[in-house]
Short mmCIF file of C-alpha atoms and ligand atoms in Angstrom, two decimals:
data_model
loop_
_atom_site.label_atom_id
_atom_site.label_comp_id
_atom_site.label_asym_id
_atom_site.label_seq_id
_atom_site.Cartn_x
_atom_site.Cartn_y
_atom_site.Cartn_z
CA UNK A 1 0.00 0.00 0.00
CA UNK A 2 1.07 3.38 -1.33
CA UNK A 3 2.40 6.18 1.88
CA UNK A 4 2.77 9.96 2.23
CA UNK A 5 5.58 11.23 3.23
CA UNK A 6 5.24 15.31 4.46
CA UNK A 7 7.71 17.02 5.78
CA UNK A 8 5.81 19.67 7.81
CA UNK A 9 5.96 23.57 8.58
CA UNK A 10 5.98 25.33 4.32
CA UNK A 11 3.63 27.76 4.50
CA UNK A 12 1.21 27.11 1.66
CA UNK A 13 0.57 29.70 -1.15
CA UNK A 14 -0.94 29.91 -4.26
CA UNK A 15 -3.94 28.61 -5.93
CA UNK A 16 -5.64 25.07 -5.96
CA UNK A 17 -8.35 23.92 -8.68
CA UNK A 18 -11.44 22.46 -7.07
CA UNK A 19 -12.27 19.21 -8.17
CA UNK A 20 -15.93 18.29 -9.08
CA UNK A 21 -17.81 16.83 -5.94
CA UNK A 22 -17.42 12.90 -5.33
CA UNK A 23 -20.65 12.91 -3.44
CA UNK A 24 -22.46 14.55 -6.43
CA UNK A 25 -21.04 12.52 -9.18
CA UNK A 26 -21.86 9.37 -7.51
CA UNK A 27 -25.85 9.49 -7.76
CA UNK A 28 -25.71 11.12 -11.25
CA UNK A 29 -23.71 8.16 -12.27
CA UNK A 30 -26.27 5.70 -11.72
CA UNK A 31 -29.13 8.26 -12.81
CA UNK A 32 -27.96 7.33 -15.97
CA UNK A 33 -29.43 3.75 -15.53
CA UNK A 34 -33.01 5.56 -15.89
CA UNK A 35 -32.88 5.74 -19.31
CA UNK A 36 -31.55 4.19 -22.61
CA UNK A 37 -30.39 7.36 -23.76
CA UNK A 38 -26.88 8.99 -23.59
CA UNK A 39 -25.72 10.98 -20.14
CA UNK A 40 -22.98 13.57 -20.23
CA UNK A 41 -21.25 14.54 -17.50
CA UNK A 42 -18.58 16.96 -17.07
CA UNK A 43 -16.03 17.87 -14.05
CA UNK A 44 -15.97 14.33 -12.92
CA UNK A 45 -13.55 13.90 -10.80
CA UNK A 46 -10.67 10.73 -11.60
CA UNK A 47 -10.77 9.25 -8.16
CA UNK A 48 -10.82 5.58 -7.45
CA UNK A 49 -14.74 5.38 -5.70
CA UNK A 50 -15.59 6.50 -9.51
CA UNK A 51 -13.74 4.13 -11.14
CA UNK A 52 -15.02 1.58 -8.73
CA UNK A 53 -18.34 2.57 -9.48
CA UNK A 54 -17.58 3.03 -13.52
CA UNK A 55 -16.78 -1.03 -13.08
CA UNK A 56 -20.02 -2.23 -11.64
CA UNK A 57 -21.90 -0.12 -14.13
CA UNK A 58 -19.87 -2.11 -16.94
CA UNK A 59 -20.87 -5.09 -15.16
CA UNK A 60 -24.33 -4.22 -15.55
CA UNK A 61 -23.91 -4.02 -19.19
CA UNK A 62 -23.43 0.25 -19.41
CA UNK A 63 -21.61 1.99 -22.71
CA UNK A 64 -19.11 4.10 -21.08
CA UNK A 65 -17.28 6.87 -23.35
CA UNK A 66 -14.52 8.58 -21.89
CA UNK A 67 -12.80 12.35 -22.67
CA UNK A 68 -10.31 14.16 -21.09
CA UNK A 69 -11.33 17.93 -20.56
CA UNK A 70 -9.39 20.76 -21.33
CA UNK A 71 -8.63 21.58 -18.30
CA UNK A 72 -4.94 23.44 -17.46
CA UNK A 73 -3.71 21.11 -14.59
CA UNK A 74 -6.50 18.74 -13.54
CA UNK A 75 -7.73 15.36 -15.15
CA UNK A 76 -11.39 15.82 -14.66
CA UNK A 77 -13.34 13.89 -17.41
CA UNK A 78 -16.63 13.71 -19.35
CA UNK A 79 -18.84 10.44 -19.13
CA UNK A 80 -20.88 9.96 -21.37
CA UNK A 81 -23.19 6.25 -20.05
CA UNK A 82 -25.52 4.67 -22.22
CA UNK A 83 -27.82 2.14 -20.66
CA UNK A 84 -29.25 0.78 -23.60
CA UNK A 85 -27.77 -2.93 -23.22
CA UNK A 86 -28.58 -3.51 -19.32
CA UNK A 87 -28.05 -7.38 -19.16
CA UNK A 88 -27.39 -8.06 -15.46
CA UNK A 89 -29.48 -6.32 -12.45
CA UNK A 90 -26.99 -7.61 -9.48
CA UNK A 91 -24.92 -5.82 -7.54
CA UNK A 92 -22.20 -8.29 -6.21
CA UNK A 93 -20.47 -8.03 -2.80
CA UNK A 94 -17.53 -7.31 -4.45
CA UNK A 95 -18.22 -4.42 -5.63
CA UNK A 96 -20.26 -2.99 -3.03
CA UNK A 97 -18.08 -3.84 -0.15
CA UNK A 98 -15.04 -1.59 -1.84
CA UNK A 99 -17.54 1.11 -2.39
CA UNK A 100 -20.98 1.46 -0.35
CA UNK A 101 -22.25 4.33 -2.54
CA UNK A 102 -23.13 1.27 -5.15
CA UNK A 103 -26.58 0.79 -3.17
CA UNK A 104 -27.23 4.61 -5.44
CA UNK A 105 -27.78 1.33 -8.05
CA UNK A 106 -30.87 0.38 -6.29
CA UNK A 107 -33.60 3.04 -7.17
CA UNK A 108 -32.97 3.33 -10.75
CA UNK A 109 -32.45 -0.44 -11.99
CA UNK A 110 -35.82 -1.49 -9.86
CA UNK A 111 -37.85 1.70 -11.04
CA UNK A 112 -36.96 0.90 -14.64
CA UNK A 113 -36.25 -2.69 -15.18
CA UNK A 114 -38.49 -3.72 -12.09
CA UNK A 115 -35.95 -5.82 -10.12
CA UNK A 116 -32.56 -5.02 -8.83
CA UNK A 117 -30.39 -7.41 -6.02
CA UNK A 118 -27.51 -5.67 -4.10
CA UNK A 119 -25.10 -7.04 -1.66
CA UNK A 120 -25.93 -4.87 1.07
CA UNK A 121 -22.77 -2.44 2.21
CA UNK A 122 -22.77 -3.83 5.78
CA UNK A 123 -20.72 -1.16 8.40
CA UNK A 124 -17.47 0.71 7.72
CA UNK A 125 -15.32 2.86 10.12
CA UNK A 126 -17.05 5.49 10.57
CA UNK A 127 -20.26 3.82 11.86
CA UNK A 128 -23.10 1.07 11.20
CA UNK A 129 -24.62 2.93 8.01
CA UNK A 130 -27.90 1.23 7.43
CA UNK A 131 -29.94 1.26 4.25
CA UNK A 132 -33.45 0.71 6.04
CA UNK A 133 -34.43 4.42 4.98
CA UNK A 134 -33.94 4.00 1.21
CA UNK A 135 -36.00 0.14 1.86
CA UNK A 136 -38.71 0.95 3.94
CA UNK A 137 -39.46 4.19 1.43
CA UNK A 138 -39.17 1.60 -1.56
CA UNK A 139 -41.59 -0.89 -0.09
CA UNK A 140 -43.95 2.20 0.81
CA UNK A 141 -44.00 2.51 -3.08
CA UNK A 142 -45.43 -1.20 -3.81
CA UNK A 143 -41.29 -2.91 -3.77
CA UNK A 144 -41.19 -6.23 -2.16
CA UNK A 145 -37.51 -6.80 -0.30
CA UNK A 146 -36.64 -9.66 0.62
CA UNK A 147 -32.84 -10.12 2.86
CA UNK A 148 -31.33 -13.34 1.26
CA UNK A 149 -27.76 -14.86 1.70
CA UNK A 150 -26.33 -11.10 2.92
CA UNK A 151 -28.34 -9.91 -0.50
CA UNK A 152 -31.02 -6.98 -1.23
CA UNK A 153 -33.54 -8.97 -3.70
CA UNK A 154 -36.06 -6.41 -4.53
CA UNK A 155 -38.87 -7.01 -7.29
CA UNK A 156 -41.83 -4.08 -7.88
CA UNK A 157 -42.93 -6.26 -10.68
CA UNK A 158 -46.39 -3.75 -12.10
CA UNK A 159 -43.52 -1.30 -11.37
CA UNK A 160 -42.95 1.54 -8.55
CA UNK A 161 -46.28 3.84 -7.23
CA UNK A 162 -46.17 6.88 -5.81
CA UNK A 163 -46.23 7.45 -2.15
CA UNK A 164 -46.00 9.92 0.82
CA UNK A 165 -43.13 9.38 2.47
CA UNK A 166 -41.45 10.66 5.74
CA UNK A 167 -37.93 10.03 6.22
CA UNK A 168 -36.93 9.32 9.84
CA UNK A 169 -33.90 10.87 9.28
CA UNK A 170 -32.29 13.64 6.09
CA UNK A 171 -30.42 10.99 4.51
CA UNK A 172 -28.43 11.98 1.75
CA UNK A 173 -28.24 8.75 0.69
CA UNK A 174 -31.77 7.72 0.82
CA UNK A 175 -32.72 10.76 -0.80
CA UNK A 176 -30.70 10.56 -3.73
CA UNK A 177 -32.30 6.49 -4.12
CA UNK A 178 -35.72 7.80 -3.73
CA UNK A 179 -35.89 10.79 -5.89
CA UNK A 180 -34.53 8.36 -8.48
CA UNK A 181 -36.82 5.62 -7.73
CA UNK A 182 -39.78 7.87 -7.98
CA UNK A 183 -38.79 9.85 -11.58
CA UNK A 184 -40.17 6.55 -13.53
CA UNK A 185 -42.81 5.21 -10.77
CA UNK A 186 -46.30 6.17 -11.06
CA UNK A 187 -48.28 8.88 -9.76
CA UNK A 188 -46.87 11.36 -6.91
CA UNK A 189 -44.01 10.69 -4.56
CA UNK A 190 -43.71 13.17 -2.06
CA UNK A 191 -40.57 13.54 0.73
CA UNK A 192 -40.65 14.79 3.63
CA UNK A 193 -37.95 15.45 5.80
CA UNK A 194 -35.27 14.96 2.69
CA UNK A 195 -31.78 15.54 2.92
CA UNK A 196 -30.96 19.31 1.14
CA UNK A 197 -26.83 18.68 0.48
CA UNK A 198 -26.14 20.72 -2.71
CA UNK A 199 -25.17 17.11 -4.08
CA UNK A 200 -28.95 16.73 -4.05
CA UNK A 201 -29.99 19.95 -5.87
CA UNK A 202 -27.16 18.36 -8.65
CA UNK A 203 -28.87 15.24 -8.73
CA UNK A 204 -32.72 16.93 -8.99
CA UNK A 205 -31.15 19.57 -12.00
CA UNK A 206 -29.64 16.42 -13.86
CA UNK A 207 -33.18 14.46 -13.31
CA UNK A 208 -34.93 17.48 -14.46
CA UNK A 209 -33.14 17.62 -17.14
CA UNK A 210 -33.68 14.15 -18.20
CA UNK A 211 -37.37 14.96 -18.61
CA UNK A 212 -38.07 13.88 -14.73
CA UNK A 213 -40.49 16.53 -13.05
CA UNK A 214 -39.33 17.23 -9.50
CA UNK A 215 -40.30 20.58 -7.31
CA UNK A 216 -38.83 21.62 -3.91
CA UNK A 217 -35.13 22.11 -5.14
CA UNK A 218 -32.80 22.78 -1.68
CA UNK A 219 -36.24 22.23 0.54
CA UNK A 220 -36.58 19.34 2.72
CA UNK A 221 -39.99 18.39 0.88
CA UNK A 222 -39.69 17.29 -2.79
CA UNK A 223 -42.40 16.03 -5.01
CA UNK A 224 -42.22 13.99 -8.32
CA UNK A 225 -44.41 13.33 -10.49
CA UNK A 226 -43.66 10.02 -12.17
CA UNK A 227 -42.94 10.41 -16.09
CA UNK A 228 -43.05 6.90 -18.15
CA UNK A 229 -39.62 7.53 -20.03
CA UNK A 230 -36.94 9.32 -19.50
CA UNK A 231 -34.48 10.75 -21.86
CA UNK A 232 -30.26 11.59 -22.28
CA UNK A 233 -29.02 14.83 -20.89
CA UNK A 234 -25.87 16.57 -20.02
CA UNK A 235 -25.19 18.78 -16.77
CA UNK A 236 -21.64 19.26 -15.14
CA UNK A 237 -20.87 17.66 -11.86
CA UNK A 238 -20.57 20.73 -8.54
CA UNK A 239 -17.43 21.26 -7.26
CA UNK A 240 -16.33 19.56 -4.10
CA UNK A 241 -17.25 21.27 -1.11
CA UNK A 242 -15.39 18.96 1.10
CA UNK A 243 -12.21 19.95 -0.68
CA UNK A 244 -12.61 23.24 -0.80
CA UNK A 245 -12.92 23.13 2.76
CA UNK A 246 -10.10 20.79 3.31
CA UNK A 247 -7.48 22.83 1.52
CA UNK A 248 -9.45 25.87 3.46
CA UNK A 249 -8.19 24.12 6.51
CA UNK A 250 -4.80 23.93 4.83
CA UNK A 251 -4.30 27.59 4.18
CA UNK A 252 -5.16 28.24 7.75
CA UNK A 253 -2.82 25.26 9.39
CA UNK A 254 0.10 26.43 7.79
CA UNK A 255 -0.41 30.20 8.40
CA UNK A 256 -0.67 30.66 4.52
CA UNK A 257 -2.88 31.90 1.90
CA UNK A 258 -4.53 29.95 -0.72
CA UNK A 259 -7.40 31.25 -3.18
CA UNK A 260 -9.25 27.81 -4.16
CA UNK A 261 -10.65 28.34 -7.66
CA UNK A 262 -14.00 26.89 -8.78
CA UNK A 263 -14.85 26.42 -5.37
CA UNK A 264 -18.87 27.80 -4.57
CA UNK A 265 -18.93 29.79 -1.29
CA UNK A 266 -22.26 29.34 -0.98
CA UNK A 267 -22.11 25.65 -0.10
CA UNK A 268 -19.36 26.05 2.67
CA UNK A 269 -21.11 28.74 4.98
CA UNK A 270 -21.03 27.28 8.26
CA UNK A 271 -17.48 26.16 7.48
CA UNK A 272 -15.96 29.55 6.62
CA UNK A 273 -18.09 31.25 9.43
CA UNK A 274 -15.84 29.06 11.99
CA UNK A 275 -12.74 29.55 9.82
CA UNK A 276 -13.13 33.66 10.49
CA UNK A 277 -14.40 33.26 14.38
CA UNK A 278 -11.04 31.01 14.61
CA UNK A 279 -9.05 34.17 13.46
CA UNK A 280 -8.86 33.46 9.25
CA UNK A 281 -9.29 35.67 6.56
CA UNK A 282 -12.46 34.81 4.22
CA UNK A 283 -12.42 36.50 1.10
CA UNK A 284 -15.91 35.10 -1.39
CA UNK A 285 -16.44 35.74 -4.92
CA UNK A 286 -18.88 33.91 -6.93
CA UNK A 287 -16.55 30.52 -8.14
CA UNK A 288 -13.34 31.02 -5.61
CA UNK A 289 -13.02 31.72 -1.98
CA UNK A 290 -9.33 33.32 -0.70
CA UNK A 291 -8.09 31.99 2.55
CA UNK A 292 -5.85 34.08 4.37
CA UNK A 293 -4.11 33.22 7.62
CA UNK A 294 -0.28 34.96 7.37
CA UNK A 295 0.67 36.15 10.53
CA UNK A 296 -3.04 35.43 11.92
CA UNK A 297 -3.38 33.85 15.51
CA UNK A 298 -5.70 30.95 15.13
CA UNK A 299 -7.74 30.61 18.14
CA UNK A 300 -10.15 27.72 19.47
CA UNK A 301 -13.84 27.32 18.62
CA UNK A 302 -16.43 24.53 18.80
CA UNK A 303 -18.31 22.94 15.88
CA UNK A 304 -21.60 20.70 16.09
CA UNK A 305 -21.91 18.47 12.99
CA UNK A 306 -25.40 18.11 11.44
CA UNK A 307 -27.40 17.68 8.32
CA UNK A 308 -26.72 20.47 5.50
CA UNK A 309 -26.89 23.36 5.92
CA UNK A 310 -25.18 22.57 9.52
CA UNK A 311 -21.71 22.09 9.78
CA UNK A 312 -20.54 19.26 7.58
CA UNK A 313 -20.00 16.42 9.34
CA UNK A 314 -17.54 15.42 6.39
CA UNK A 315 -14.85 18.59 7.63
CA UNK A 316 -15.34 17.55 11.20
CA UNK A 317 -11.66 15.88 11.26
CA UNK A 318 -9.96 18.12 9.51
CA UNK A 319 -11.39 21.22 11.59
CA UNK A 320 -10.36 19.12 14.44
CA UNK A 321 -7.02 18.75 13.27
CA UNK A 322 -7.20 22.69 12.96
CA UNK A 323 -7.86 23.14 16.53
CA UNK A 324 -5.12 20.60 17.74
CA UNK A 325 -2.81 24.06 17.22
CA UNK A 326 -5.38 26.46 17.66
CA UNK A 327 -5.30 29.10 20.88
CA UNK A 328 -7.32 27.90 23.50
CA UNK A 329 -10.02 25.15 23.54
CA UNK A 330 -12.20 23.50 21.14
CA UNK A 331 -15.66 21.07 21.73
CA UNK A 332 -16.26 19.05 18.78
CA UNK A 333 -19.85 17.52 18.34
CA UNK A 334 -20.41 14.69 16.47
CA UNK A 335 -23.99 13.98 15.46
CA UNK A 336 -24.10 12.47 12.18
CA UNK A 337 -21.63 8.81 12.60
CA UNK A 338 -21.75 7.07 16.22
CA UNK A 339 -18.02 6.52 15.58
CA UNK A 340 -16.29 9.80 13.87
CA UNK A 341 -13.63 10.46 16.14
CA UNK A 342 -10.80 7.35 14.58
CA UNK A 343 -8.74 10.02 14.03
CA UNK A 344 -8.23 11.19 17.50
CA UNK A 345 -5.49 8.55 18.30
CA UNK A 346 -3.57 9.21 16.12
CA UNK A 347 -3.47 13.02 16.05
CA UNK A 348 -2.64 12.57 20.06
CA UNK A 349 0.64 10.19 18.81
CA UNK A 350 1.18 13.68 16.47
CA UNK A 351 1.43 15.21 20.50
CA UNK A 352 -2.45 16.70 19.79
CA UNK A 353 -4.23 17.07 23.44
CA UNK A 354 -7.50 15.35 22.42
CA UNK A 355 -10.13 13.75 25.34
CA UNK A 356 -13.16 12.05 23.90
CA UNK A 357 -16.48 12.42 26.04
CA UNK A 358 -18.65 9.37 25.25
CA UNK A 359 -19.37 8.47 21.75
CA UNK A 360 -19.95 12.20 19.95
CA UNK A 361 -18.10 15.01 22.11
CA UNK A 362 -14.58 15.67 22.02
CA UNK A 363 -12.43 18.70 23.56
CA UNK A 364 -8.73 19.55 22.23
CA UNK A 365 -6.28 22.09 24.07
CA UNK A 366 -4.56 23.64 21.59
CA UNK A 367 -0.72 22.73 22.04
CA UNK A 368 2.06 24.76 20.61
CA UNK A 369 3.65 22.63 18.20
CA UNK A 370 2.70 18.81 16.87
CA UNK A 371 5.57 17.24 15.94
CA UNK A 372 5.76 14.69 12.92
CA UNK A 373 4.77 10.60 13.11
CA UNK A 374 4.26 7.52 11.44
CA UNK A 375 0.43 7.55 11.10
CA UNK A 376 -2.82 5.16 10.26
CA UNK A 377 -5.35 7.07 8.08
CA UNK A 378 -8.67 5.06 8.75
CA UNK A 379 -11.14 6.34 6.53
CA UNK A 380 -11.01 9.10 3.85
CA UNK A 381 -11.30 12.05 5.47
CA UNK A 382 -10.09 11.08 8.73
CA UNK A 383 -6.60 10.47 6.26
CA UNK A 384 -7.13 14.22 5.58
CA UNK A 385 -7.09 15.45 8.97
CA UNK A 386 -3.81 14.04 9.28
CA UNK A 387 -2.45 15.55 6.21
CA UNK A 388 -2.95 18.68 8.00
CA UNK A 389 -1.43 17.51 10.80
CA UNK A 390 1.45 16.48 8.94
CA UNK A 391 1.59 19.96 7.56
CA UNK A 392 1.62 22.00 10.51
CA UNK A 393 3.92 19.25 12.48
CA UNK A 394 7.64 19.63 12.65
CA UNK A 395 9.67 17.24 11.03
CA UNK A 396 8.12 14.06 8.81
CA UNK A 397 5.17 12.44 8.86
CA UNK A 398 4.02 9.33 7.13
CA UNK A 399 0.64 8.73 6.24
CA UNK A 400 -0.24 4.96 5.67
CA UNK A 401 -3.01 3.73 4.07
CA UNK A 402 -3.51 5.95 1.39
CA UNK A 403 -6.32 4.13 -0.52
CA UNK A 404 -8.12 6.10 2.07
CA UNK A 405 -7.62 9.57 0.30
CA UNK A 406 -7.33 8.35 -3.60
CA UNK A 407 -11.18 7.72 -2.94
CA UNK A 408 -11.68 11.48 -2.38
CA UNK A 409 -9.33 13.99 -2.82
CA UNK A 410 -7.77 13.98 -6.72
CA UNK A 411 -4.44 14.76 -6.93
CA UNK A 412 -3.62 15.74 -3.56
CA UNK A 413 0.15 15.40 -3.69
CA UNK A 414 0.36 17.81 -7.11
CA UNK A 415 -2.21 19.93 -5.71
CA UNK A 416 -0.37 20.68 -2.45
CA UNK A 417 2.96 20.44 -3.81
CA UNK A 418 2.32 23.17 -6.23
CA UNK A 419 1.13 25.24 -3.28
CA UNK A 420 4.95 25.01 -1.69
CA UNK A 421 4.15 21.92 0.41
CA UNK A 422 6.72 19.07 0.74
CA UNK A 423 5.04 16.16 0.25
CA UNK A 424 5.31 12.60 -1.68
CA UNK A 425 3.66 9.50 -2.32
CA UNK A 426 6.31 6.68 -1.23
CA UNK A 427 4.74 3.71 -3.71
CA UNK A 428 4.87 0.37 -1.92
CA UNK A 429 6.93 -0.57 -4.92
CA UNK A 430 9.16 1.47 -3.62
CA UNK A 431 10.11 0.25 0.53
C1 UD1 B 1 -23.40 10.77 2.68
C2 UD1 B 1 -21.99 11.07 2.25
C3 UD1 B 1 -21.06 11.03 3.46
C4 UD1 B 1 -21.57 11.97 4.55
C5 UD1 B 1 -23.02 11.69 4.88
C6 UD1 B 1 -23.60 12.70 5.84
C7 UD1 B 1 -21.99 10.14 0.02
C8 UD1 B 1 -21.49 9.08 -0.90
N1 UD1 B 1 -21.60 10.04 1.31
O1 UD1 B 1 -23.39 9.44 3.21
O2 UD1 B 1 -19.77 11.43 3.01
O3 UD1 B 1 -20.80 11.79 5.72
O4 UD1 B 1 -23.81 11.72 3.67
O5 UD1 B 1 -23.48 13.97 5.34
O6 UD1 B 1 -22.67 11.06 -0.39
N2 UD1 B 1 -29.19 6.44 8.16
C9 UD1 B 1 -30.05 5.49 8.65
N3 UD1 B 1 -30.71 4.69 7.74
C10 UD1 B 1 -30.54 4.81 6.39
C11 UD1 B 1 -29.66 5.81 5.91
C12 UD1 B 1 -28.99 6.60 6.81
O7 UD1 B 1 -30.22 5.35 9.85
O8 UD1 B 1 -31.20 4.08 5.63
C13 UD1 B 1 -28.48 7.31 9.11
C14 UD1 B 1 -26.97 7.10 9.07
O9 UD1 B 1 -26.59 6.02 9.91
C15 UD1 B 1 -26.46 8.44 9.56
C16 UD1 B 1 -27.49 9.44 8.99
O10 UD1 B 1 -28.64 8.68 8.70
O11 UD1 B 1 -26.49 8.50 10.96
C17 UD1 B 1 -27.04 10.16 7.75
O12 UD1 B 1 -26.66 9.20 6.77
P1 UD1 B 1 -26.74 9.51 5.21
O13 UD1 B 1 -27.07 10.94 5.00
O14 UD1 B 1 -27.60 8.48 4.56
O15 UD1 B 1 -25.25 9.25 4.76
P2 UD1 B 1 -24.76 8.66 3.39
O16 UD1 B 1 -25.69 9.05 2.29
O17 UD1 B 1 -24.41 7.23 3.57
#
């Protein structure tokens, strides 16, 4: 397994191109199932949960063109998926264990072909991560499930209806499966209590767009009003919020300034509001945000994770590996994952001054200096958070298990390199 090696305490400046969102690109993926027509999609980001997911769609029988854009530095790509030759309707384990976000499968193959099977995704380390949501709401719209051998069978066979449903909880995830289950099913499918990520608002303009007719765009209530066909568009995939925020977190760490380009302001409020109460510069123009933090004293603040447009539960690491240096203390609320806080460890073996309060609280005492380790990135952003650490820290850290981050963040060493950072991947081919 491929490590990074940082050696900590460049300053970062410069600019870094946002990458299209991972979370968005996902779900349009496997919108393109809903139809036999061709779906473009620009600004998709090269990272491996994409190619995983790219695979499985073969599997399934999907045309996949690929293009490189013209893009200066970055190796974004158009897609362009035809599901015209859909010959298999299973999901295997295999697939779906290296990348949960295959369950977004689901909703369109049973709303259009009428029968779908899924290995379900099972837990991961950042919590249990049920599906029951995205179920129950499919079996409210006529679906049968049946569990079998550790597998999803579900069969709708006069096809999906329309129903009223209430989600117990804003899941992104179930949201994204249910607006796409209810485009083709028929009659009126109205959510309440729906997730309202900008990743969904990408998904609903791509569905729209595809002939679906969906109202209550960034509202937790969405209605659709099932269509019997559905046709090819194109839209461009959002860029990433998280990484915008995550090289946010970067500029501030290293007392440097960074202007991320193509980055949307408006999706990283609550973020940037904590970034300026912890002593940062926030500059916002319409596609780039400027992070200043020369000479700044970064001082403690808490955050409280929760559905959009709270604080992102998916920054909640890195902030934390903000605070670690910050002035002061910090409280860190977890409410989101019943087990977010993997990092912790192993920013404390950085010399971070971390206690954990039960299962969601945690408070970190800022500490001068952290000073560079050999450390375990457990899950992808979790691997970011020590990144940063590994930035700030003196002297070298190693990051191992890098997997972690090549699922999220595309080309982080180039990016940060180019930004004055000394960084490099060690490949295991290499030790
Ligand atoms: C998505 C993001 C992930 C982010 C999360 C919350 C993708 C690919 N991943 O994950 O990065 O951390 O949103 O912003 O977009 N839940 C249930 N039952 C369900 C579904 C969810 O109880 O059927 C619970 C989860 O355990 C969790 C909460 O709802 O506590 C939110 O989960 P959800 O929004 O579904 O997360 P994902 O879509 O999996």
């Amino acid at each position: 397994m491929d490590k990074i090696k940082i050696i900590g305490g460049n300053p970062l400046f410069g600019k870094i191109y946002i990458s299209g969102a991972k979370n968005a690109a996902l779900p349009l993926v496997c919108a393109s199932l809903l139809t036999d027509e061709a779906v473009t999609l620009k600004n998709v980001p090269q990272l491996s949960d994409i190619s995983f997911l790219n695979k499985l769609l073969l599997f399934l029988g999907m045309n996949i063109d690929e293009k490189h854009e013209n893009l200066d530095t970055y190796p974004s790509m158009t897609y362009t998926y035809r599901a015209n030759a859909i010959s298999n309707l299973i999901a295997p384990y295999d697939f779906v264990r290296k990348m949960r976000a295959s369950y977004y499968v689901l909703g369109p193959l049973l709303a259009r072909f009428k029968h779908a099977e899924l290995s379900l995704p099972g837990g991961c380390a950042i919590g249990a991560r049920p599906i029951d949501i995205h179920l129950s709401s499919l079996e409210q719209m006529g679906a049968s499930i049946e569990i079998k051998n550790g597998y999803v069978i579900a069969d709708a066979p006069q096809g999906l209806k329309g129903a009223h449903i209430i989600f117990s909880k804003a899941s992104v995830g179930a949201t994204c499966n249910i607006l796409m289950a209810a485009t083709l099913a028929e009659g009126v499918t109205k959510i309440e209590n729906a997730a309202k990520e900008p990743e969904i608002a990408n998904l609903i303009d791509l569905l729209n767009a595809m002939g679906a007719k969906i109202e209550g765009r960034d509202t937790s209530v969405l209605t659709v009003y099932g269509v019997n066909k559905l046709h090819g568009a194109q839209l461009s995939v959002i860029p990433d919020r998280i990484e915008a925020g995550s090289y946010a977190i970067a500029a501030a760490i290293t007392h440097g300034k960074l202007e991320l380009i193509n980055a949307n302001p408006d999706f990283l409020q609550q973020p940037l509001r904590v970034l300026e109460k912890m002593g940062v510069e926030i500059q916002e123009f319409e596609n780039s945000i400027i992070v200043n933090a020369v000479g700044k004293n970064i001082i403690g603040d808490d955050i409280y994770t929760d559905y959009y447009p709270g604080f992102p539960t998916d920054l909640q690491a890195q902030f934390m590996a903000l605070m670690t240096v910050a002035d002061g203390a910090s409280l860190v609320t977890e409410s989101i994952w019943e087990n977010r806080f993997m990092h912790v460890p192993e920013l404390c073996r950085m010399g971070a001054n971390i206690n954990i309060h039960g299962h969601a609280s945690a408070i970190v005492r800022g500490v001068k200096k952290l000073s560079g380790a050999p450390v375990m990135a457990t899950d992808l952003r979790a691997s970011f958070a020590l990144i940063l650490a590994g930035l700030a820290a003196e002297g070298e850290t190693i990051v191992n298990r890098v997997y972690h981050l090549d699922r999220g963040y595309e080309c982080l060493e180039e990016k940060l390199r180019a930004v004055g950072a000394n960084i490099e991947r060690i490949k295991e081919s290499d030790y």
